[in-house]
Amino acid sequence: MSGGLACDSLSKNKKMVCVQDVTRNDDLRNLSLSGHVGFDSLPDQLVNKSTSQGFCFNILCVGETGIGKSTLMDTLFNTKFESEPATHNEPGVRLKARSYELQESNVRLKLTIVDTVGFGDQINKDDSYKPIVEYIDAQFEAYLQEELKIKRSLFNYHDTRIHACLYFIAPTGHSLKSLDLVTMKKLDSKVNIIPIIAKADTIAKNELHKFKSKIMSELVSNGVQIYQFPTDEETVAEINATMSVHLPFAVVGSTEEVKIGNKMAKARQYPWGVVQVENENHCDFVKLREMLIRVNMEDLREQTHTRHYELYRRCKLEEMGFKDTDPDSKPFSLQETYEAKRNEFLGELQKKEDEMRQMFVMRVKEKEAELKEAEKDLHEKFDHLKRTHQEEKKKVEDKKKELEEELNNFQKKKAAAQLLQSQAQQAGSQQTKKDKDKKKNPASRNMPVS
Amino acid sequence: MEPPAVPEEEEEEEEEEGAVPLSMAPGPVGCQLFGYVGIEAVLDQMKIKTMKTGFEFNIMVVGQSGLGKSTMVNTLFKSKVSRKSSQPGQEERIPKTVQLQSITHIIQEKGVKMKLTVTDTPGFGDQINNENCWDPIIKYINEQYERYLREEILITRKRKIPDTRVHGCVYFVPPTGHWLRPLDLEFMRRLSKIVNVVPVIAKADTLTLEERAEFKQRIQEDLKTHAISVYPQEDFDQDPEDRALNDRIREKIPFAVVGADQEHQVNGKRVLGRKTKWGIIEVENPAHCEFPLLRDLLIRSHLQDLKDITHNVHYESYRVRRLNESNRPGLSPLNGLPAKGEAGSHL
């Protein structure tokens, strides 16, 4: 079945009306109701659904160590998020994310605060922005992965994408640091940036005004796109417009309460006076809270989803080689692209496999040759040794023969010598006997010889 | 959504002060607010935004001709929605095959704009041989899912994807008083898998209250025996209060309704009703018929729920089927859709 499915089998009869396209309003009829139908409860139904599910809101705080990020968060949300202050010895920038569940009346908010630990502490800050960008991209990636799954559950997915980035500017009173400019430029297409001047109680009022305009003009001239408070909806347009004039908000954070008049208020006590956090003459904290939470929280979430996330998704998918097609022709087959890529990949795999196989065969051959050589050597050695051994044996045999001959000769000589000796002995003993007899015989001379 | 599990290292309860956070903890930790922050203003913000963008609602009415479908839609939305009544005198022959007609209107009430699309199905169940008369309907519903899916997988997506998916299908059961017919069972069985089906007993003024009760009982048993899950489905009840509320509705399904678009005088008031020789049947009187219940269910209380279930359940299961289908080699995909396994890489 080809494209144009919608009307093919539906239209046989001229009276058919296919489902109208949303964008063409001229075909849609406005109908007047003659009574109360009741779908005005729809927004309430929708809101009730969201209430039972809870909301997610994720804030990223970018700023140097010690500039007051944690204190400001505590002040904004009127609670104490316990955390130890970071040291200045971090080797690099890392992001620490913490999640909290806040509940106000019947609204459950899952708030995630991401802190940049070690930002601005290094000697070489070239790569400071990289971990931040990577973190933001990682959250988009996680959402994209979930969205692309076959079996997905988006409706109870815990959204970790950063909805707002509060960029803390150090209150130098002059202008933006180059680190700030570079970082903001890298982040502006990925997240809604709201610049704020931290520790604003160190700047005098007149300096503050100059500082603010300098910052804004620097941002504009460098093309940094900060978050624009929406002015298209009548109910919020006015308040948003008035507030945007005060950007960047100069804030003071404090969780300690000081007695002012007869009330306790959040403030910072100095020997020369008390800076009240919620006093609009003292600082812009109230404006920040209004803008961030009470007026534009939903818009921040929407912008993140429809603008920043879509941009990320588009770039990612295009990078992977997918593309849409013109609306006229058939939708370009993602399947085909996928197949093509897969075949390519498989082809490469095959090639690699063949290469490896060849190399293996070659190596085996080499080893075989080596082994053969070694074998030959060994054989030679063996032969050589055998010969040597035989020669030695022969020599030994010869020597043995000689020795035996000598021995025989010696034995013969010995035997001959003994015989002579014994003969000589006998002769000698006979003589002695005769002598003895003679001696005896003289005695008997007088006697008749018998 | 249930509150997420508390991480093991936290010693205190969720709602107590001074929550102990864990660095890089995926699980959120409960915090106590010391004062008003203004988080609940987000509800109003949402309301304003949704009112600005407007709502879309697509409903389909299915049933044999003459059961009062068009009249019912008109009564529901208190206006001449269907073409039949807006162009009176037009001879409508019974079409040879089931054909679907969609009409779109924009209606507005107290600042809430709604784009309503009503899809009618003339010819359903009217032939002698009604085999597979549900096919065009199923195809239509799947086509709407397909459209949405195609829009969703584009690289450059529209900011707001136009939603033409059918959110609810009202099925008109003829008031025989006996049981559900095989056609009814077949249809509801097939369709309850892909769309929210709300069965109603049409032209209920032909049944007395006792007959009505018995008929309903039998229908409920029939549905149970055949494992047909009509809206509100039991599996999608989110929490006990939801379940309690929906159980009460489920006891009364199917609603016995009467449609009327003419007003009459009753006790000095003008009411919508049908005038007969033996009395006036007031459509909005709960003692006469259950039309108010149907209206409340469809519009006043469960409209968003219908849309949510269509989006989160039916559309997702269609998407799973579709993406798995294009996975199989040899099957030429209707349109190119990414084939992927879950453990694999992106697309």
Short mmCIF file of C-alpha atoms in Angstrom, two decimals, chain A residues 1-7 9-13 15-23 25 27-55 76-83 94-111 135 141 143-158 230 232-236 278 289-290 292-303 305-307 309-310 313-318 320 322-325 330-336 338-339, chain B residues 1-4 14-15 18-52 55-56 76-81 83 86-87 90-93 95 97-110 112-115 117 119 122 136 139-140 143-144 146-147 149-150 152-159 162-164 238-239 242 263 284 295 299-305 307-308 311-313 315-316 319-321 323-324 326-328 331 333-342 344-347:
data_model
loop_
_atom_site.label_atom_id
_atom_site.label_comp_id
_atom_site.label_asym_id
_atom_site.label_seq_id
_atom_site.Cartn_x
_atom_site.Cartn_y
_atom_site.Cartn_z
CA MET A 1 0.00 0.00 0.00
CA SER A 2 1.39 3.33 -0.95
CA GLY A 3 1.08 6.73 0.60
CA GLY A 4 -2.17 8.57 0.58
CA LEU A 5 -3.72 5.91 2.68
CA ALA A 6 -6.12 8.17 4.39
CA CYS A 7 -8.59 8.67 1.62
CA SER A 9 -10.51 3.16 0.61
CA LEU A 10 -12.65 5.71 2.29
CA SER A 11 -13.73 7.53 -0.77
CA LYS A 12 -16.17 5.72 -2.96
CA ASN A 13 -19.08 7.98 -2.41
CA LYS A 15 -20.52 12.45 0.04
CA MET A 16 -17.28 11.42 1.73
CA VAL A 17 -15.47 13.97 3.75
CA CYS A 18 -12.02 13.00 4.85
CA VAL A 19 -10.65 14.20 8.11
CA GLN A 20 -9.67 17.79 7.74
CA ASP A 21 -6.16 18.93 8.10
CA VAL A 22 -5.66 20.93 11.24
CA THR A 23 -3.95 23.84 9.68
CA ASN A 25 -9.21 26.51 9.22
CA ASP A 27 -13.02 24.17 6.14
CA LEU A 28 -13.81 23.96 9.80
CA ARG A 29 -17.15 25.16 10.86
CA ASN A 30 -17.62 27.03 14.02
CA LEU A 31 -20.60 25.69 15.78
CA SER A 32 -22.68 27.45 18.33
CA LEU A 33 -23.92 25.55 21.29
CA SER A 34 -27.46 25.79 22.41
CA GLY A 35 -26.77 24.78 25.95
CA HIS A 36 -24.11 23.94 28.44
CA VAL A 37 -22.20 20.94 27.25
CA GLY A 38 -19.61 20.86 29.95
CA PHE A 39 -16.24 20.57 28.32
CA ASP A 40 -15.11 23.77 29.93
CA SER A 41 -13.93 21.48 32.66
CA LEU A 42 -11.28 20.19 30.28
CA PRO A 43 -8.41 22.34 31.54
CA ASP A 44 -9.27 21.20 35.04
CA GLN A 45 -9.29 17.59 33.94
CA LEU A 46 -5.92 18.04 32.36
CA VAL A 47 -4.50 19.78 35.38
CA ASN A 48 -5.85 17.14 37.71
CA LYS A 49 -4.10 14.50 35.73
CA SER A 50 -0.83 16.35 35.98
CA THR A 51 -1.32 16.97 39.67
CA SER A 52 -1.68 13.32 40.40
CA GLN A 53 1.41 12.55 38.40
CA GLY A 54 3.49 15.35 39.81
CA PHE A 55 5.72 17.84 38.03
CA LEU A 76 14.03 30.57 46.48
CA PHE A 77 12.35 27.41 47.60
CA ASN A 78 12.06 28.41 51.21
CA THR A 79 13.71 25.32 52.52
CA LYS A 80 17.07 23.96 53.47
CA PHE A 81 18.68 21.71 50.91
CA GLU A 82 21.52 20.45 52.99
CA SER A 83 24.87 20.40 51.28
CA ARG A 94 31.99 18.44 37.64
CA LEU A 95 28.25 18.50 37.96
CA LYS A 96 26.43 17.34 41.03
CA ALA A 97 22.73 16.67 40.72
CA ARG A 98 20.40 16.38 43.65
CA SER A 99 16.69 15.64 43.57
CA TYR A 100 14.14 16.80 46.07
CA GLU A 101 10.42 16.33 46.41
CA LEU A 102 8.55 19.41 47.42
CA GLN A 103 4.89 19.56 48.14
CA GLU A 104 2.74 22.64 48.29
CA SER A 105 -1.01 22.23 48.82
CA ASN A 106 -1.80 19.53 46.29
CA VAL A 107 1.09 20.09 43.91
CA ARG A 108 3.98 17.72 44.06
CA LEU A 109 7.15 19.02 42.52
CA LYS A 110 10.16 16.89 41.82
CA LEU A 111 12.92 19.44 41.85
CA TYR A 135 25.67 16.94 31.06
CA GLU A 141 20.16 11.87 24.95
CA TYR A 143 15.11 11.31 26.74
CA LEU A 144 15.76 10.68 23.08
CA GLN A 145 16.72 7.10 23.81
CA GLU A 146 13.52 6.58 25.71
CA GLU A 147 11.53 8.12 22.92
CA LEU A 148 13.11 5.92 20.29
CA LYS A 149 12.58 2.70 22.15
CA ILE A 150 10.00 0.33 20.82
CA LYS A 151 8.45 -0.35 24.17
CA ARG A 152 8.58 2.99 25.88
CA SER A 153 6.82 4.60 28.78
CA LEU A 154 7.03 8.31 28.28
CA PHE A 155 4.14 9.23 30.49
CA ASN A 156 5.88 8.25 33.67
CA TYR A 157 9.39 9.03 32.53
CA HIS A 158 11.34 11.04 35.06
CA PRO A 230 7.00 35.14 26.88
CA ASP A 232 2.36 36.49 23.67
CA GLU A 233 -0.18 35.57 26.28
CA GLU A 234 -2.18 38.54 27.52
CA THR A 235 -2.32 37.50 31.13
CA VAL A 236 1.41 37.33 31.54
CA GLU A 278 12.31 40.24 49.88
CA ARG A 289 11.10 34.25 42.14
CA GLU A 290 8.12 35.60 40.28
CA LEU A 292 11.18 31.65 37.61
CA ILE A 293 8.45 29.99 39.60
CA ARG A 294 5.21 31.81 39.79
CA VAL A 295 4.81 32.99 36.23
CA ASN A 296 6.96 31.10 33.78
CA MET A 297 7.73 27.68 35.15
CA GLU A 298 5.47 25.98 32.66
CA ASP A 299 6.80 28.04 29.79
CA LEU A 300 10.38 27.15 30.71
CA ARG A 301 9.44 23.49 30.60
CA GLU A 302 7.67 23.88 27.31
CA GLN A 303 10.53 25.78 25.70
CA HIS A 305 10.83 20.43 25.23
CA THR A 306 9.71 22.10 22.05
CA ARG A 307 12.76 24.13 21.21
CA TYR A 309 15.13 19.25 22.82
CA GLU A 310 13.79 19.28 19.27
CA ARG A 313 16.98 15.62 18.38
CA ARG A 314 17.12 16.99 14.89
CA CYS A 315 20.88 17.42 15.01
CA LYS A 316 21.39 13.99 16.46
CA LEU A 317 19.21 12.23 13.94
CA GLU A 318 20.72 14.11 11.03
CA MET A 320 23.17 9.59 12.21
CA PHE A 322 18.49 10.05 8.69
CA LYS A 323 16.57 12.63 6.82
CA ASP A 324 13.02 13.51 6.00
CA THR A 325 11.83 13.90 2.51
CA LYS A 330 6.87 9.02 -0.38
CA PRO A 331 8.27 9.48 3.07
CA PHE A 332 11.88 8.63 2.93
CA SER A 333 12.37 5.24 4.30
CA LEU A 334 14.19 5.34 7.56
CA GLN A 335 14.08 1.63 7.12
CA GLU A 336 16.07 1.90 3.94
CA TYR A 338 18.91 1.84 8.35
CA GLU A 339 19.28 -1.14 6.07
CA MET B 1 2.10 8.04 39.98
CA GLU B 2 3.19 6.63 43.25
CA PRO B 3 5.86 8.58 45.10
CA PRO B 4 9.18 7.24 44.22
CA GLU B 14 10.03 11.77 53.54
CA GLU B 15 8.11 14.69 54.82
CA GLY B 18 16.22 18.89 56.76
CA ALA B 19 16.19 16.13 54.21
CA VAL B 20 19.47 14.35 53.68
CA PRO B 21 20.36 14.51 50.03
CA LEU B 22 22.68 12.12 48.28
CA SER B 23 25.07 13.40 45.70
CA MET B 24 24.17 12.11 42.26
CA ALA B 25 21.16 10.46 43.84
CA PRO B 26 18.66 9.36 41.28
CA GLY B 27 15.91 9.10 43.85
CA PRO B 28 14.39 12.36 45.10
CA VAL B 29 14.38 13.25 48.74
CA GLY B 30 11.48 14.87 50.51
CA CYS B 31 11.84 18.42 51.72
CA GLN B 32 9.72 20.53 53.96
CA LEU B 33 8.90 24.03 52.83
CA PHE B 34 9.22 26.69 55.46
CA GLY B 35 6.90 29.08 53.74
CA TYR B 36 4.93 29.77 50.65
CA VAL B 37 6.95 29.41 47.50
CA GLY B 38 4.35 29.65 44.80
CA ILE B 39 4.81 26.31 43.11
CA GLU B 40 1.10 25.81 42.75
CA ALA B 41 1.00 28.71 40.35
CA VAL B 42 2.24 26.24 37.78
CA LEU B 43 -1.25 24.78 37.64
CA ASP B 44 -2.70 28.06 36.49
CA GLN B 45 0.11 28.48 34.04
CA MET B 46 -0.74 25.12 32.55
CA LYS B 47 -4.39 25.95 32.35
CA ILE B 48 -3.72 29.17 30.54
CA LYS B 49 -1.44 27.48 28.08
CA THR B 50 -3.84 24.68 27.29
CA MET B 51 -6.71 27.05 26.86
CA LYS B 52 -4.65 28.96 24.40
CA PHE B 55 -8.17 20.83 22.67
CA GLU B 56 -8.90 18.17 20.12
CA LEU B 76 -24.30 15.34 23.37
CA PHE B 77 -22.88 18.48 21.95
CA LYS B 78 -26.08 20.43 21.92
CA SER B 79 -25.70 21.50 18.36
CA LYS B 80 -26.26 20.28 14.87
CA VAL B 81 -23.04 18.36 14.60
CA ARG B 83 -24.71 16.29 8.61
CA SER B 86 -28.02 19.85 9.24
CA GLN B 87 -29.14 18.91 5.77
CA GLN B 90 -31.52 14.37 1.99
CA GLU B 91 -32.20 10.88 0.96
CA GLU B 92 -29.63 8.60 2.43
CA ARG B 93 -29.54 5.20 0.97
CA PRO B 95 -24.42 2.25 1.35
CA THR B 97 -20.10 -1.10 2.16
CA VAL B 98 -19.29 0.54 5.41
CA GLN B 99 -18.10 4.01 4.74
CA LEU B 100 -16.77 6.46 7.20
CA GLN B 101 -17.72 10.07 7.29
CA SER B 102 -15.89 12.56 9.41
CA ILE B 103 -17.04 16.01 10.25
CA THR B 104 -15.00 18.51 12.16
CA HIS B 105 -16.29 21.43 14.13
CA ILE B 106 -14.84 23.96 16.46
CA ILE B 107 -16.89 24.55 19.52
CA GLN B 108 -16.19 26.96 22.26
CA GLU B 109 -17.42 27.21 25.78
CA LYS B 110 -16.24 29.71 28.41
CA VAL B 112 -12.21 26.70 26.08
CA LYS B 113 -11.86 25.91 22.43
CA MET B 114 -12.37 22.40 21.24
CA LYS B 115 -11.92 20.91 17.85
CA THR B 117 -14.37 15.48 15.02
CA THR B 119 -16.82 10.00 12.57
CA PRO B 122 -23.22 4.39 7.85
CA PRO B 136 -12.93 -0.43 7.27
CA LYS B 139 -8.40 0.35 9.08
CA TYR B 140 -9.51 3.91 9.65
CA GLU B 143 -4.63 4.97 9.69
CA GLN B 144 -5.01 7.73 12.22
CA GLU B 146 -0.19 5.76 11.37
CA ARG B 147 -0.53 9.41 10.59
CA LEU B 149 3.35 7.99 14.07
CA ARG B 150 4.66 9.36 10.83
CA GLU B 152 6.24 11.76 15.33
CA ILE B 153 9.23 10.16 13.69
CA LEU B 154 10.03 13.02 11.41
CA ILE B 155 13.33 14.71 11.98
CA THR B 156 11.83 18.16 11.93
CA ARG B 157 8.63 17.78 13.81
CA LYS B 158 5.77 20.14 14.10
CA ARG B 159 5.45 21.94 17.36
CA PRO B 162 -2.24 17.25 14.83
CA ASP B 163 -4.13 14.56 16.63
CA THR B 164 -6.70 12.75 14.53
CA GLN B 238 -4.32 4.42 38.51
CA ASP B 239 -5.08 4.59 42.18
CA ASP B 242 -9.83 6.13 40.46
CA GLU B 263 -37.19 20.92 23.09
CA GLU B 284 -31.57 14.88 30.73
CA ARG B 295 -22.43 12.87 28.77
CA ILE B 299 -17.19 15.07 28.34
CA ARG B 300 -17.24 16.35 31.81
CA SER B 301 -15.08 13.96 33.71
CA HIS B 302 -13.28 11.49 31.52
CA LEU B 303 -12.52 13.30 28.32
CA GLN B 304 -8.89 13.85 29.21
CA ASP B 305 -8.69 10.30 30.46
CA LYS B 307 -7.32 10.96 25.34
CA ASP B 308 -4.61 9.85 27.71
CA HIS B 311 -2.17 8.16 23.63
CA ASN B 312 -0.40 6.15 26.28
CA VAL B 313 -1.87 2.73 25.70
CA TYR B 315 -1.17 4.36 20.35
CA GLU B 316 1.87 2.90 22.04
CA ARG B 319 3.58 1.76 17.58
CA VAL B 320 5.16 -1.34 19.06
CA ARG B 321 3.36 -3.53 16.57
CA LEU B 323 7.94 -1.02 14.60
CA ASN B 324 8.23 -4.74 15.17
CA SER B 326 9.03 -3.44 9.86
CA ASN B 327 11.71 -5.43 11.61
CA ARG B 328 10.83 -8.57 9.80
CA LEU B 331 7.86 -7.45 4.52
CA PRO B 333 7.14 -1.59 5.09
CA LEU B 334 4.22 0.72 4.45
CA ASN B 335 6.48 3.58 5.11
CA GLY B 336 9.98 3.54 6.34
CA LEU B 337 10.00 3.06 10.01
CA PRO B 338 13.06 2.39 12.08
CA ALA B 339 13.55 -1.22 12.93
CA LYS B 340 15.36 -1.63 16.15
CA GLY B 341 15.76 -3.91 19.06
CA GLU B 342 15.58 -2.61 22.55
CA GLY B 344 20.54 -2.12 20.43
CA SER B 345 21.67 1.33 19.50
CA HIS B 346 19.56 4.27 18.47
CA LEU B 347 17.78 3.67 15.20
#
